[in-house]
PDB file of C-alpha atoms in Angstrom:
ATOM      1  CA  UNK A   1      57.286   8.258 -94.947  1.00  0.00           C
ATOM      2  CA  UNK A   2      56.866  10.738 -97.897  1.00  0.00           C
ATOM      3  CA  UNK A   3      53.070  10.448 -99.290  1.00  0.00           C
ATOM      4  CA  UNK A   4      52.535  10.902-102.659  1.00  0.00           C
ATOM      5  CA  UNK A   5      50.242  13.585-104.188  1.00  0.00           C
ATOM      6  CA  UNK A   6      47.212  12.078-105.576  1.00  0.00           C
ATOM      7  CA  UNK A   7      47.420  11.049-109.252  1.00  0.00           C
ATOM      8  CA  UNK A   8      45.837  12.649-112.076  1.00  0.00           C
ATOM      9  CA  UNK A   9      44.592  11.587-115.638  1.00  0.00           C
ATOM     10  CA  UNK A  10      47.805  13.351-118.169  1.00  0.00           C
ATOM     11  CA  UNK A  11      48.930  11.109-120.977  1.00  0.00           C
ATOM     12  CA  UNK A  12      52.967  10.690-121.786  1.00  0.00           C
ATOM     13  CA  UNK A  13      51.710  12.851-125.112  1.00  0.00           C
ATOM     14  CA  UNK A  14      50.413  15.653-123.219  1.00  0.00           C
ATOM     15  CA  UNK A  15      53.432  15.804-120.984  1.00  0.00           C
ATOM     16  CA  UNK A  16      55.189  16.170-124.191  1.00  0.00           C
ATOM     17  CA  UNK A  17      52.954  18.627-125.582  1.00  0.00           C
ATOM     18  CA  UNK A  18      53.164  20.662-122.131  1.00  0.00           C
ATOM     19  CA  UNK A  19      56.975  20.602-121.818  1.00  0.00           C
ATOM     20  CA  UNK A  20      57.518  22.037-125.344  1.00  0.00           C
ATOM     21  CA  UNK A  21      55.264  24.396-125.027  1.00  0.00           C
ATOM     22  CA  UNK A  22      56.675  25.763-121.507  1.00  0.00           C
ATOM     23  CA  UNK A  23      60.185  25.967-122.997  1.00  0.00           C
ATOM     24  CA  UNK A  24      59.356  27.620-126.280  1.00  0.00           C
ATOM     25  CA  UNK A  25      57.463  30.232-123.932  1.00  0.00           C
ATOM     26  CA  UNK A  26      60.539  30.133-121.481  1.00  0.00           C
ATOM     27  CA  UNK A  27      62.715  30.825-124.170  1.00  0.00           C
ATOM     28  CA  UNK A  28      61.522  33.920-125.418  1.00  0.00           C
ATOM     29  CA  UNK A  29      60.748  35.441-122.076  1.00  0.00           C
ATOM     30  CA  UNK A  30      62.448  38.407-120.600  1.00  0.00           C
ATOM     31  CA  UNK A  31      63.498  36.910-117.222  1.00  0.00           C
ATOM     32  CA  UNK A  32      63.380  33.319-117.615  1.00  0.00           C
ATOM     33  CA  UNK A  33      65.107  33.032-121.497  1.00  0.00           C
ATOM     34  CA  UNK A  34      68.571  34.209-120.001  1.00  0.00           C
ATOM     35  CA  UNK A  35      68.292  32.377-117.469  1.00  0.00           C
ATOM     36  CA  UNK A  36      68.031  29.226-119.351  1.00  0.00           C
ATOM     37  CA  UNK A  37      69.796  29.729-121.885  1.00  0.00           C
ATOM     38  CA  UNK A  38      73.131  30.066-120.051  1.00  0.00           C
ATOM     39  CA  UNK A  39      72.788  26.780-118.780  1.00  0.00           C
ATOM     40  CA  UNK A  40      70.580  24.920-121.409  1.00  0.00           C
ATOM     41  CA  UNK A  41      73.053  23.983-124.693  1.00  0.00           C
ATOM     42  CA  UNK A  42      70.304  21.363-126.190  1.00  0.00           C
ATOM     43  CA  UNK A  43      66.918  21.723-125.853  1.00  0.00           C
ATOM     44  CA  UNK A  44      65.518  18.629-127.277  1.00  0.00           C
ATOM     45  CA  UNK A  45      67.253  17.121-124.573  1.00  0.00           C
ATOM     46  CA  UNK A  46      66.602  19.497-122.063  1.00  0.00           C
ATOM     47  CA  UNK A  47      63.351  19.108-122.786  1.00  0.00           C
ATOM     48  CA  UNK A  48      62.998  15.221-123.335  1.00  0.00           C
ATOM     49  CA  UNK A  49      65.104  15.297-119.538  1.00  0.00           C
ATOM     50  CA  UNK A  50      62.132  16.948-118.087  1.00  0.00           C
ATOM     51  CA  UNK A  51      59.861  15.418-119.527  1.00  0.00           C
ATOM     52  CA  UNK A  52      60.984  12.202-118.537  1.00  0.00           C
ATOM     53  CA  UNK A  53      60.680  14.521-114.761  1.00  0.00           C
ATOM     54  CA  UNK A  54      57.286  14.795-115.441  1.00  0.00           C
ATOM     55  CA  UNK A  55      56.022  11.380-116.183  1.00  0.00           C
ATOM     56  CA  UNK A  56      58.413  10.269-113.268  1.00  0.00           C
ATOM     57  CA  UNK A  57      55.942  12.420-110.653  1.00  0.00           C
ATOM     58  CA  UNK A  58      52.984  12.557-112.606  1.00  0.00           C
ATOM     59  CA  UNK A  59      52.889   8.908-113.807  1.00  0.00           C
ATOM     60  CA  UNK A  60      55.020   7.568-111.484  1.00  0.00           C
ATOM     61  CA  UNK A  61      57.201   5.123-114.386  1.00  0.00           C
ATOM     62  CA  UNK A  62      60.361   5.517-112.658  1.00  0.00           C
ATOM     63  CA  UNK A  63      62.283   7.133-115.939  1.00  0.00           C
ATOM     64  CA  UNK A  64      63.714   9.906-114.442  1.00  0.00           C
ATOM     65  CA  UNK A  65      67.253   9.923-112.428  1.00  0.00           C
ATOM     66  CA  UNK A  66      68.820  13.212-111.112  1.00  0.00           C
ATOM     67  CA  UNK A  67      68.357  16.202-108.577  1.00  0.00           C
ATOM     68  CA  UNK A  68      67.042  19.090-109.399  1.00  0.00           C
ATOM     69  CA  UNK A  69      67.256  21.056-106.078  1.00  0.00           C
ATOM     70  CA  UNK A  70      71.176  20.317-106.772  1.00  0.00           C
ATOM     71  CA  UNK A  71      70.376  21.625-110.268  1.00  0.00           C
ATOM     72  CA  UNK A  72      68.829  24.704-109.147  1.00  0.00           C
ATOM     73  CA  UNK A  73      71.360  25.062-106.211  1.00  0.00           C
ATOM     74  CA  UNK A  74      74.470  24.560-108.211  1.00  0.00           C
ATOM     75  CA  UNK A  75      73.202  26.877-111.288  1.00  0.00           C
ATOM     76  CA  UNK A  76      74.409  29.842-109.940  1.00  0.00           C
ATOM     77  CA  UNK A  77      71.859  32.337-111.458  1.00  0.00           C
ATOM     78  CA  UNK A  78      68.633  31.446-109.850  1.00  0.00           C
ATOM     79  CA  UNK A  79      67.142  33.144-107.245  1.00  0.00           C
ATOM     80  CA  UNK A  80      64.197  32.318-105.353  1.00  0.00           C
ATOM     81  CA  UNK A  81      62.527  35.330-106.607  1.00  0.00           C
ATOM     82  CA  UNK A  82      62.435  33.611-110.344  1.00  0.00           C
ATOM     83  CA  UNK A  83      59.994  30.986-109.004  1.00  0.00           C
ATOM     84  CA  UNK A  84      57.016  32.428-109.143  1.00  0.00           C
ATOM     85  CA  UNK A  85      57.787  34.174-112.344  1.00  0.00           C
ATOM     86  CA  UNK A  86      58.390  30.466-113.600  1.00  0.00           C
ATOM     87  CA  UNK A  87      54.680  29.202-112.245  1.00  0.00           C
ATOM     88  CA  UNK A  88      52.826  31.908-113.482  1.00  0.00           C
ATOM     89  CA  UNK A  89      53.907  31.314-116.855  1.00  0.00           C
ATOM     90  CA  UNK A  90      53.639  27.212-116.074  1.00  0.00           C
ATOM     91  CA  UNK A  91      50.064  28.270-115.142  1.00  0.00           C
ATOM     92  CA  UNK A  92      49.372  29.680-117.879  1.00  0.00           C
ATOM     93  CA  UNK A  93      50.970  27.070-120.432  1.00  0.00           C
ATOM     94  CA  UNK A  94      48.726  24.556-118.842  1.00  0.00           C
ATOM     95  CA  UNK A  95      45.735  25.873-119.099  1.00  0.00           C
ATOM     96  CA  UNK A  96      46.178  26.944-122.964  1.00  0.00           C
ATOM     97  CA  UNK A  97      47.404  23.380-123.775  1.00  0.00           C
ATOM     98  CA  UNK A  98      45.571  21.111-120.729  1.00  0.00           C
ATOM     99  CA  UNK A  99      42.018  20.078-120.341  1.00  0.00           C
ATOM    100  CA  UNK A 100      40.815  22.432-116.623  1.00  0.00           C
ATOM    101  CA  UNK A 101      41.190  19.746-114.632  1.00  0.00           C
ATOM    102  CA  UNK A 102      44.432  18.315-115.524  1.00  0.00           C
ATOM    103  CA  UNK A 103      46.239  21.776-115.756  1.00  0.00           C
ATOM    104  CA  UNK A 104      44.406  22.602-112.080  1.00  0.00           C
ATOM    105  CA  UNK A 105      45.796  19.238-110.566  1.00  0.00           C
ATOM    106  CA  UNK A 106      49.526  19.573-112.366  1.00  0.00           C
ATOM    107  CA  UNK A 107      49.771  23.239-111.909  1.00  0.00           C
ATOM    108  CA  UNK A 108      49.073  22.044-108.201  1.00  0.00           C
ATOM    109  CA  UNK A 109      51.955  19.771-108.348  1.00  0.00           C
ATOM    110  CA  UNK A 110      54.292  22.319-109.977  1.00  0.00           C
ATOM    111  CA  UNK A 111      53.766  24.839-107.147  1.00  0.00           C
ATOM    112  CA  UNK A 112      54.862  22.359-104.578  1.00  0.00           C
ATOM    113  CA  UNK A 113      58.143  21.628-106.357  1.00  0.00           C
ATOM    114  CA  UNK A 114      58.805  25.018-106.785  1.00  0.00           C
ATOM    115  CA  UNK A 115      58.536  25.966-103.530  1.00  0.00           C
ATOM    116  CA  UNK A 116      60.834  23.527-102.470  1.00  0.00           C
ATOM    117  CA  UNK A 117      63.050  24.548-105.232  1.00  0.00           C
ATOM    118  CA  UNK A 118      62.787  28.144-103.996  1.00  0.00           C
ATOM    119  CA  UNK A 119      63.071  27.159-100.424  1.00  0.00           C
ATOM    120  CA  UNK A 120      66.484  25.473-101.251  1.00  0.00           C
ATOM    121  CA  UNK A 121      68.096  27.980-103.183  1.00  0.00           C
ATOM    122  CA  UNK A 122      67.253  30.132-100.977  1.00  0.00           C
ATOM    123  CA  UNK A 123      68.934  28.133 -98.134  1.00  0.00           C
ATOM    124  CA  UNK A 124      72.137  27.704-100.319  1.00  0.00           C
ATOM    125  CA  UNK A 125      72.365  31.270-100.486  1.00  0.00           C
ATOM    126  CA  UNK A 126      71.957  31.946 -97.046  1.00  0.00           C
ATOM    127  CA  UNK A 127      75.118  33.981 -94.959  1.00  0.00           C
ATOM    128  CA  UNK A 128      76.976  30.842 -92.622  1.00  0.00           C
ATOM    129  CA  UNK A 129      74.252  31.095 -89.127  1.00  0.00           C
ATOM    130  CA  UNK A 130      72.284  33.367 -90.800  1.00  0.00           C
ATOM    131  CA  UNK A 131      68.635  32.760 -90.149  1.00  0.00           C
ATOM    132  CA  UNK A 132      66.607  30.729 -92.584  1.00  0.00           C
ATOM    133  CA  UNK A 133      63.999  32.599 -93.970  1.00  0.00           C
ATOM    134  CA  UNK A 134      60.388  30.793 -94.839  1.00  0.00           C
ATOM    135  CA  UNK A 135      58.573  32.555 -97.302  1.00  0.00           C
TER     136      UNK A 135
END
């Protein structure tokens, strides 16, 4: 039985507010921009898809459908290395556009995703036998 992280106070509006302002930093940075913007043609709905993500884990509504370990898996240019760059600057988003607590308790919640994340695409692109590797 999975248990779920303990909920926080974030309204649907400061998802919103969070998620654009994480993709218009993403967007203009030096490692993650390219990245995204080979595989991201819309970003209104890019951005309206994850934040309907967000309010899935956060507020639990049930709005969200999809994988996005298959997402990050199938994309083809993203390494586990890019993970961290991606939380620092999530970190950092947060706490310009969060109250302390709330960007403490989702910034919490974004590092455990993204570890997974990480963890998975690194799997995928693990040699057939080779070893998994868990950092």
């Amino acid at each position: 039985m999975t248990a779920f992280p303990p909920r926080f106070f974030v309204t649907p509006e400061q998802i919103d507010t969070m998620v654009a302002a994480f993709y218009a930093e993403v967007r203009g940075h030096a490692v993650l921009g390219p990245i995204f913007a080979a595989h991201v043609v819309d970003w209104p709905a890019h951005e309206e898809k994850i934040g309907r993500f967000w309010r899935n884990a956060i507020l639990r509504e049930g709005v969200y459908s999809g994988s996005p370990m298959m997402a990050h898996r199938d994309a083809g240019d993203v390494r586990s290395e890019h993970f961290p760059v991606w939380l620092a600057l999530f970190d950092e988003v947060a706490l310009r556009v969060l109250p302390p607590d709330a960007a403490a308790a989702w910034s919490a919640m974004a590092h455990r995703i993204g570890h997974a994340l990480s963890m998975g695409v690194s799997d995928a692109r693990r040699a057939a036998g080779a070893v998994p590797s868990f950092s």
